[in-house]
GROMACS .gro file of C-alpha atoms in nm:
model
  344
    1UNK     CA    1   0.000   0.000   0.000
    2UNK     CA    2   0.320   0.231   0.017
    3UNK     CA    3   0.232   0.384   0.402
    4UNK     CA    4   0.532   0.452   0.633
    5UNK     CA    5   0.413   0.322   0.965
    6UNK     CA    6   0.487   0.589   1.221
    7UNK     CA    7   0.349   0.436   1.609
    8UNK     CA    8   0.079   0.219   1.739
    9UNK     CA    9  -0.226   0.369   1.811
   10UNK     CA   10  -0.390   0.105   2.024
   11UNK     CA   11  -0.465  -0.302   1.980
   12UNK     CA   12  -0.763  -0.476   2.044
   13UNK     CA   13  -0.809  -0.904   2.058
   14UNK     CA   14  -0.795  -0.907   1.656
   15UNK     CA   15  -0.548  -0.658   1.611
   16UNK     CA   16  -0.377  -0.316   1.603
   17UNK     CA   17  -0.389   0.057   1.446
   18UNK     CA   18  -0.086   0.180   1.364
   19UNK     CA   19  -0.030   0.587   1.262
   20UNK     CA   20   0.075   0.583   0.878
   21UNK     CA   21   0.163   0.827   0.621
   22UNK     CA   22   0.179   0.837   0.214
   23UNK     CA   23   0.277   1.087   0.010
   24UNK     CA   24   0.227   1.390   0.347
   25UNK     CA   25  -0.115   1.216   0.426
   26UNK     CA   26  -0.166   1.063   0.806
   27UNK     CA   27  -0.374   0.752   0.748
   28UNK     CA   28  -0.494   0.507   1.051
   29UNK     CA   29  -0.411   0.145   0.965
   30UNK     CA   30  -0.583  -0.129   1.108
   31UNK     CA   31  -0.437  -0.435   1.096
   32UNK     CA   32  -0.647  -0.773   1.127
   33UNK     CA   33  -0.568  -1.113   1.196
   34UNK     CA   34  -0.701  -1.299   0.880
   35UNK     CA   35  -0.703  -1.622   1.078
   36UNK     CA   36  -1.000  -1.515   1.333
   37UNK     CA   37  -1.176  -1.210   1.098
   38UNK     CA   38  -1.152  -1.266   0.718
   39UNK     CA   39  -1.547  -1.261   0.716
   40UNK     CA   40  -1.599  -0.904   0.912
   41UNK     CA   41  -1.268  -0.747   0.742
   42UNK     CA   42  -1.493  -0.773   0.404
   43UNK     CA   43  -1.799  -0.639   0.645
   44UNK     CA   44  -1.635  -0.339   0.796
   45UNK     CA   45  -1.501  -0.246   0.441
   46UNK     CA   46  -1.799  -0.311   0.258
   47UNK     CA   47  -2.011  -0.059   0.557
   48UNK     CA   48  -1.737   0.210   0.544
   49UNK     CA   49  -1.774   0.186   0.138
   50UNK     CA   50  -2.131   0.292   0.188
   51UNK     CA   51  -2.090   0.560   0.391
   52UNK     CA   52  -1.962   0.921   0.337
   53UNK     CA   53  -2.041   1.179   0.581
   54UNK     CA   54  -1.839   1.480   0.801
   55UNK     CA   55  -1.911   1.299   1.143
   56UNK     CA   56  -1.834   0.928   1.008
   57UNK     CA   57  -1.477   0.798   0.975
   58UNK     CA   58  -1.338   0.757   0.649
   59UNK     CA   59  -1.216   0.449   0.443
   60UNK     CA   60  -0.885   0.542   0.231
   61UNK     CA   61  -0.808   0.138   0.102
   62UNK     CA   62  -0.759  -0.188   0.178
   63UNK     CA   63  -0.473  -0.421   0.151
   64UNK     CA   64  -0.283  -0.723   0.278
   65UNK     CA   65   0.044  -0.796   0.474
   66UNK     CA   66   0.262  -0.960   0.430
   67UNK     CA   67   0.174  -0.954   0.008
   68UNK     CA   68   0.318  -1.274  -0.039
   69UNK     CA   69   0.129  -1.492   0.203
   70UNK     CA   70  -0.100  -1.276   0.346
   71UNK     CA   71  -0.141  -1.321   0.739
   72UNK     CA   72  -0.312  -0.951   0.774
   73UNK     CA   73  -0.595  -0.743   0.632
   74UNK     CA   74  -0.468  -0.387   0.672
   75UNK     CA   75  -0.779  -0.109   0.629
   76UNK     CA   76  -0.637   0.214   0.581
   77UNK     CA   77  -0.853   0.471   0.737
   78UNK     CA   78  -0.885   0.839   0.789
   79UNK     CA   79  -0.657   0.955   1.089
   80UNK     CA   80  -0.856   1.112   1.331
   81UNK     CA   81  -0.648   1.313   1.577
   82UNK     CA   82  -0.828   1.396   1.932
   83UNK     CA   83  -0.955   1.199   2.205
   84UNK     CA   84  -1.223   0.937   2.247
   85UNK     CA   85  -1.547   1.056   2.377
   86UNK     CA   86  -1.501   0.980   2.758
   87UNK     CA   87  -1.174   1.117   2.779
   88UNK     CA   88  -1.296   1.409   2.678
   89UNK     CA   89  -1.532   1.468   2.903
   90UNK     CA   90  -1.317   1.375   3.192
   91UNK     CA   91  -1.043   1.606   3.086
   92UNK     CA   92  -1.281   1.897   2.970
   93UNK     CA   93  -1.587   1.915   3.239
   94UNK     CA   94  -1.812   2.013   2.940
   95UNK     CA   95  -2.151   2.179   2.956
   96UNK     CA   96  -2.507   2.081   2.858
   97UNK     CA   97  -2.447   2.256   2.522
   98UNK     CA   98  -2.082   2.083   2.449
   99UNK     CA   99  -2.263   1.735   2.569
  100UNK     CA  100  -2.553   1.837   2.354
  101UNK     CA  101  -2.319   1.945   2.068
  102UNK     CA  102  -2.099   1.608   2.080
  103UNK     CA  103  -2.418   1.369   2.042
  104UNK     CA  104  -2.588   1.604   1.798
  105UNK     CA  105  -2.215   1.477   1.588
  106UNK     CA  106  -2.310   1.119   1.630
  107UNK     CA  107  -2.653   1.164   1.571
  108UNK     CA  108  -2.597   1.302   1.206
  109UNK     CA  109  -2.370   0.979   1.180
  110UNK     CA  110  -2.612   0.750   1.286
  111UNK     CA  111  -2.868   0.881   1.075
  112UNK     CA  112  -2.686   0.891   0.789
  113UNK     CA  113  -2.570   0.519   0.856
  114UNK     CA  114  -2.907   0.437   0.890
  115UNK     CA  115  -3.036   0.570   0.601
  116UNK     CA  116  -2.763   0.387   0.434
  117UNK     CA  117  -2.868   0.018   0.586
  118UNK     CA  118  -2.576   0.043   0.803
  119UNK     CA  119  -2.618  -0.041   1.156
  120UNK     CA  120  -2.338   0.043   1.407
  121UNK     CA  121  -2.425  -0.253   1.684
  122UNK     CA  122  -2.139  -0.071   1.914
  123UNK     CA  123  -2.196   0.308   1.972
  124UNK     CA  124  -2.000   0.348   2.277
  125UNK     CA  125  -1.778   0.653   2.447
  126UNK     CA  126  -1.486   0.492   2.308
  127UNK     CA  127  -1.625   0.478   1.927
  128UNK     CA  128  -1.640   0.828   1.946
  129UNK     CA  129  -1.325   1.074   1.848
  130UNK     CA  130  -1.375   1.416   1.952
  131UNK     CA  131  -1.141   1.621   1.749
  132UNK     CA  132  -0.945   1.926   1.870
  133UNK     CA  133  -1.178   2.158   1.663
  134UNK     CA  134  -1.456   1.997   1.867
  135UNK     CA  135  -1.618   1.810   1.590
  136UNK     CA  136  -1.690   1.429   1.649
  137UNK     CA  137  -1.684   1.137   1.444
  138UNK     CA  138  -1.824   0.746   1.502
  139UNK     CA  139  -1.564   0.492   1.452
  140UNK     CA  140  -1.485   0.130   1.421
  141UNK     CA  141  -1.782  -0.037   1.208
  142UNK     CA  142  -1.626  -0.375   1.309
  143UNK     CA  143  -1.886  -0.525   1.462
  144UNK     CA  144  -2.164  -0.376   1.258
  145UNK     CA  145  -2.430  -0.473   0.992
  146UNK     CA  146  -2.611  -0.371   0.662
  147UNK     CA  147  -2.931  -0.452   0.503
  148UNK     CA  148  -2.870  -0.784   0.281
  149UNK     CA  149  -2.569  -0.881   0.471
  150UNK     CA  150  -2.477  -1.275   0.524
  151UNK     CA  151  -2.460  -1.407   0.862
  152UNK     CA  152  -2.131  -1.452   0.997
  153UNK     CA  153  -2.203  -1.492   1.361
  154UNK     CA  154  -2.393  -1.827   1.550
  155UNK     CA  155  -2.444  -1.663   1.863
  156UNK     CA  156  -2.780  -1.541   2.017
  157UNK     CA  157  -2.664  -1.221   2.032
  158UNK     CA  158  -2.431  -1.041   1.812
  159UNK     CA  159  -2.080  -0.900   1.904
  160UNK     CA  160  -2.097  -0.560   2.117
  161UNK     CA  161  -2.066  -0.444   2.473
  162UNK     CA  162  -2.293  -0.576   2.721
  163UNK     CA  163  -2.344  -0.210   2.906
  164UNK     CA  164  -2.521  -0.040   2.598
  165UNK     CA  165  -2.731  -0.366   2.469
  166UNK     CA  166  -3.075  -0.252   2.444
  167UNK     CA  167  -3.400  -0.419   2.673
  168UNK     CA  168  -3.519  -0.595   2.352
  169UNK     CA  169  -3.188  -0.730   2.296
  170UNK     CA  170  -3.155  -0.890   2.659
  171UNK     CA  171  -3.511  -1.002   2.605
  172UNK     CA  172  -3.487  -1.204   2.337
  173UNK     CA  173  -3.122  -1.351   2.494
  174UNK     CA  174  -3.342  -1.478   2.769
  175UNK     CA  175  -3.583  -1.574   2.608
  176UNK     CA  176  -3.431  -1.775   2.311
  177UNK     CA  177  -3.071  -1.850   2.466
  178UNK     CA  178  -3.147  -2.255   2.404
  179UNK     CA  179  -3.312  -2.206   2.078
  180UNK     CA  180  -3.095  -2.355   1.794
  181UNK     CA  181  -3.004  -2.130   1.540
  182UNK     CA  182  -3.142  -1.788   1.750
  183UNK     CA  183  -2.984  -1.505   1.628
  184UNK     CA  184  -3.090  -1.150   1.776
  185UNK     CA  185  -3.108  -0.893   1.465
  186UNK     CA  186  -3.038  -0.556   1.614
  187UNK     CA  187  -3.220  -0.213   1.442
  188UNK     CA  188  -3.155   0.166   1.437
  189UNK     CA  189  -3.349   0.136   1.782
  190UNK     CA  190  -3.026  -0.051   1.933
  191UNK     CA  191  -2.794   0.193   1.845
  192UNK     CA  192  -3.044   0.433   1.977
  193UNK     CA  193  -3.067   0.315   2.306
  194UNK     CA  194  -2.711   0.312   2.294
  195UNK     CA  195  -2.650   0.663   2.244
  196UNK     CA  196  -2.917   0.735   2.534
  197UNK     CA  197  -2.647   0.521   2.804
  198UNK     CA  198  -2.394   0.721   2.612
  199UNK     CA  199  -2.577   1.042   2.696
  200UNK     CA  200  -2.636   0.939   3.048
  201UNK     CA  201  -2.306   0.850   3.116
  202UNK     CA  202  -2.170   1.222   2.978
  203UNK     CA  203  -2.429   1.426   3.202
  204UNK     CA  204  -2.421   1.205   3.556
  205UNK     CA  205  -2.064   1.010   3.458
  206UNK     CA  206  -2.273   0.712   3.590
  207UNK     CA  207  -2.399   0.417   3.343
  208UNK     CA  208  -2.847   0.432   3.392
  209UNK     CA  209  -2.788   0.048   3.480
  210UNK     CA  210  -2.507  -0.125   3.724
  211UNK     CA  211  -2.484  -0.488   3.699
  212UNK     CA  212  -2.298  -0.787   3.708
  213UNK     CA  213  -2.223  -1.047   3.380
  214UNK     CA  214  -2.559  -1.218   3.530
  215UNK     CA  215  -2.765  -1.031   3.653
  216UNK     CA  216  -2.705  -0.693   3.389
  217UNK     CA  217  -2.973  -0.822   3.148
  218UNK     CA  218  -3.229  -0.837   3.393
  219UNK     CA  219  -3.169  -0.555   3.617
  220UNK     CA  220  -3.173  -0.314   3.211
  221UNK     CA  221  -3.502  -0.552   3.155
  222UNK     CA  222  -3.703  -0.439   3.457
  223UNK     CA  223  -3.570  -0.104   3.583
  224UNK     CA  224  -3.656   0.243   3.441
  225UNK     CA  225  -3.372   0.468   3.461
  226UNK     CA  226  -3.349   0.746   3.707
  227UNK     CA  227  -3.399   1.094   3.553
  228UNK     CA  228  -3.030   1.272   3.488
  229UNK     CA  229  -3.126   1.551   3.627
  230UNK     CA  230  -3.218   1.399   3.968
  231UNK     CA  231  -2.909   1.269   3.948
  232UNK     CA  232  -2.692   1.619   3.826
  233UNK     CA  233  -2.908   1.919   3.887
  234UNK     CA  234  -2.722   2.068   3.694
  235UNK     CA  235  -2.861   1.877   3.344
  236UNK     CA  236  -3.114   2.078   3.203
  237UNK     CA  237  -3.463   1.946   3.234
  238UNK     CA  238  -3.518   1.914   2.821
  239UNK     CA  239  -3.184   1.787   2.804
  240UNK     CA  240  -3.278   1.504   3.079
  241UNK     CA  241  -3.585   1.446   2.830
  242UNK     CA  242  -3.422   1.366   2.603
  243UNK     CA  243  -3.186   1.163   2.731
  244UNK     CA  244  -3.479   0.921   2.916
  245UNK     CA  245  -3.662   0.952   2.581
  246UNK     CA  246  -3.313   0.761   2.438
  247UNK     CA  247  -3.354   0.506   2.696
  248UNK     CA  248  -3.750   0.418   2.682
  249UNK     CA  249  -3.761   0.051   2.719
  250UNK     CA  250  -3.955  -0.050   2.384
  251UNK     CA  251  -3.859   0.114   2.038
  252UNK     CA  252  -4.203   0.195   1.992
  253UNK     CA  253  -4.189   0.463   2.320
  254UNK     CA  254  -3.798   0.525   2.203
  255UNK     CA  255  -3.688   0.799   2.033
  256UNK     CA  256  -3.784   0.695   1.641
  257UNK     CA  257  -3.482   0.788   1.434
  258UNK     CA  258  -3.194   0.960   1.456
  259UNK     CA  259  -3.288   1.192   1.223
  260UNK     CA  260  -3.562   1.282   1.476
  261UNK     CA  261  -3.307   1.304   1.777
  262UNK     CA  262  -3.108   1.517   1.559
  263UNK     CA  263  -3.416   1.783   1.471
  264UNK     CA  264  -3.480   1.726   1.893
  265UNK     CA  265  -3.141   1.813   1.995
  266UNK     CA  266  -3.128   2.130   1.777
  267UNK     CA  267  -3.459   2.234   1.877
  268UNK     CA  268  -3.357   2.219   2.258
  269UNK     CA  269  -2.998   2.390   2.186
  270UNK     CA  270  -3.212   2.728   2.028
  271UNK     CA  271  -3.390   2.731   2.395
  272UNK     CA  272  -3.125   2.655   2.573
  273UNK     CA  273  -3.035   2.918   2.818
  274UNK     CA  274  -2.717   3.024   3.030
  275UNK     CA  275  -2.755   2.723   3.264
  276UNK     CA  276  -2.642   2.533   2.966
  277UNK     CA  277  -2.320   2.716   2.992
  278UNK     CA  278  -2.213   2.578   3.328
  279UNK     CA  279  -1.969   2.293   3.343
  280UNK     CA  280  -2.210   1.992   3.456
  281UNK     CA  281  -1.940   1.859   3.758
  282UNK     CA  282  -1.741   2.063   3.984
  283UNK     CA  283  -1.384   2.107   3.864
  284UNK     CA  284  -1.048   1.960   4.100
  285UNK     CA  285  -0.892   2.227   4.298
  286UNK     CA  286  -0.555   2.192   4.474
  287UNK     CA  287  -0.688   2.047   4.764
  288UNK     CA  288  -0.939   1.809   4.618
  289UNK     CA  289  -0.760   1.726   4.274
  290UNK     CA  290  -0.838   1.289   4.445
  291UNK     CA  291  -1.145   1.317   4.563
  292UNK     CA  292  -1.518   1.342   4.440
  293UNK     CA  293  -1.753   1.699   4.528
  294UNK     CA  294  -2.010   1.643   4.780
  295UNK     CA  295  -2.057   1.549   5.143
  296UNK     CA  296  -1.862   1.277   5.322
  297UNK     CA  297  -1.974   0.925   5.296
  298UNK     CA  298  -2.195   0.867   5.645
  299UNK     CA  299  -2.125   0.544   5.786
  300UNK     CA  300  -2.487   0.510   5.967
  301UNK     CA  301  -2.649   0.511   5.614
  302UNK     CA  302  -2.835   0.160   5.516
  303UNK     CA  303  -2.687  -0.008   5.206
  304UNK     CA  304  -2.996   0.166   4.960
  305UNK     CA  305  -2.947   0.483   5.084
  306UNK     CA  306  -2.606   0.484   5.035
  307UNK     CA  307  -2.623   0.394   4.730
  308UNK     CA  308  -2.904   0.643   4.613
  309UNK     CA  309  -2.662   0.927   4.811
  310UNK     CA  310  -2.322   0.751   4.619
  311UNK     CA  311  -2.525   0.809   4.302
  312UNK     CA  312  -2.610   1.186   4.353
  313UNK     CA  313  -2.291   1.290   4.447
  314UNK     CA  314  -2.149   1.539   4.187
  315UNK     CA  315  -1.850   1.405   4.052
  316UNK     CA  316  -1.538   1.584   3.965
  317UNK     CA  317  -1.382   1.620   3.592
  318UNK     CA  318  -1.147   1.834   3.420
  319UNK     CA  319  -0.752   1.852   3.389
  320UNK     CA  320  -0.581   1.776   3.818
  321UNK     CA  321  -0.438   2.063   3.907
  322UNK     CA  322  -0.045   1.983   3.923
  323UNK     CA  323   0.152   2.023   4.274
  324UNK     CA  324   0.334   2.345   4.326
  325UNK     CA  325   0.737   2.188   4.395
  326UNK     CA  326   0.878   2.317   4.638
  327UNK     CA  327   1.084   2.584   4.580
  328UNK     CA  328   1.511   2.564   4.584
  329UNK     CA  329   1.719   2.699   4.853
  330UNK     CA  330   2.068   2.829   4.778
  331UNK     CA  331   2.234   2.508   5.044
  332UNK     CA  332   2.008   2.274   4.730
  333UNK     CA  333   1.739   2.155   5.019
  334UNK     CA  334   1.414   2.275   4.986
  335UNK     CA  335   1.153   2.514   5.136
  336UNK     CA  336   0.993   2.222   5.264
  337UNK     CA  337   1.218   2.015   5.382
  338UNK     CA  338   1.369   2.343   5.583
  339UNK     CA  339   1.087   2.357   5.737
  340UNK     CA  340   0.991   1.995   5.792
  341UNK     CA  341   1.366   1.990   5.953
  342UNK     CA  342   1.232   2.240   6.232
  343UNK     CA  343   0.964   2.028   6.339
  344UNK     CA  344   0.996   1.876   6.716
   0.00000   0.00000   0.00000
């Protein structure tokens, strides 16, 4: 493919993105073990091939490595320089409108996969790049699907992460778990209710359901989430909406498109007033850049309560402040250690 391989990016259980460049051009190339994914290397290609669109990565080529006897695939993809999704919300303490802003991005994507037969089956924080001009973009289509598609996996359910599986989803994994040949087809609803946990997890920093491996699908199955805004007051109420809107437990009740959370979330941002403006978690000071905002754990509280308080605790984010070093004395101790040498 002539691309000078720079650094890793990251690996994953099939493989590893290395930085590239060709002719001045950054590329991102992924690198897939032919022996475990020759089937969804020709799925992710043939999904980035159909789509084209400012907030979805882009598909540059496709190769193999080594060209002899291939062992490889290698997609070469758009480099997109910034930080996934999560990190930069933990780094940034955004507001309702930069939280608003970030998952109107993916919206547009999702719509415009959707519209295109593409279905992401893995919308996550981490599948989002947040570039340093603020714009984001949905990545990694290796786990998703398209209208006409063969079947290439035998499981109930398909390959994704267990926290943003949708209620329908889990149901029909219960449900048909010992059924031969049971295969779960997930919609533009899944991704949907995906986004809302994504949504959730950027206004409270808390996932709307906690479980363990066995007992996740039921506790998503029966529980409503709790509003973000009882959880943050400082979410706006429409924003909240939405979000609970996201994560209504039938797609008939959900939000119906993306294209209609899209028209939703610009809607809400032309109302939206100065609260929106205000960083949704207090920020780390000197004194408190290890430790959450919010009272002191009591001890005398019963296990629920604690964990309804634990919940409603306002979290910290942003950049730690760094600690002031001490400063140099002409003998080369320290200010400090002067007077720590006083002491007693």
């Amino acid at each position: 493919m002539g691309y000078t391989v720079e650094r890793r990016l990251g690996s994953g259980g099939f493989g590893a993105v290395y930085l590239a460049s060709l002719d001045g051009q950054r590329a991102a190339l992924k690198f897939l073990d032919l022996s475990r994914v020759k089937d969804r290397v020709e799925r992710e290609v043939s999904i980035l091939l159909r789509l084209s669109h400012p907030n979805v990565v882009g598909i540059r080529g496709l190769g193999y490595w080594p060209s002899a006897a291939p062992e490889f695939a290698v997609i070469a993809m758009e480099f997109v320089e910034g930080r996934e999704l999560g990190t930069w919300a933990n780094e940034e303490n955004p507001s309702a409108r930069q939280v608003a802003r970030m998952v109107l991005d993916v919206a547009r994507a999702l719509a415009a996969s959707h519209e295109a037969g593409v279905i992401h089956r893995d919308v996550k924080e981490a599948n989002v790049m947040v570039r340093a001009d603020g714009v984001a973009k949905l990545v990694d289509f290796g786990v998703g699907d398209y209208e006409g598609a063969r079947e290439i996996t035998s499981d109930v359910l398909p390959p994704g992460t267990p926290d943003y599986r949708s209620p329908e989803a889990w149901t029909y994994f219960r449900q048909n778990v010992k059924v031969p040949g049971a295969c779960y087809e997930p919609g533009p609803s899944d991704d949907l209710w995906a986004l809302g946990v994504v949504l959730y997890v950027l206004l409270t920093t808390h996932r709307p359901f906690e479980g363990e491996h066995f007992t996740l699908p039921d506790v998503v199955i029966a529980n409503a989430a709790v509003s973000p805004r009882e959880v943050n007051e400082r979410v706006p109420e429409a924003l909240s909406d939405v979000c609970l809107r996201l994560l209504a437990k039938t797609p008939d009740t959900r939000t119906p498109s993306a294209q209609a959370l899209y028209v939703e979330l610009e809607a809400a941002l032309q109302r939206a007033d100065d609260a929106w403006d205000v960083p949704l978690c207090d920020a780390y000071g000197e004194d408190t850049a290890t430790t959450d905002g919010g009272p002191d754990k009591d001890d005398d509280l019963g296990g629920l309560e604690e964990w309804v308080n634990e919940l409603r605790k306002r979290p910290r984010r942003g950049k730690r402040p760094q600690k002031k070093k001490p400063l140099p004395l002409a003998d080369g101790g320290t200010a400090t250690e002067r007077v720590q040498g006083r002491v007693g």
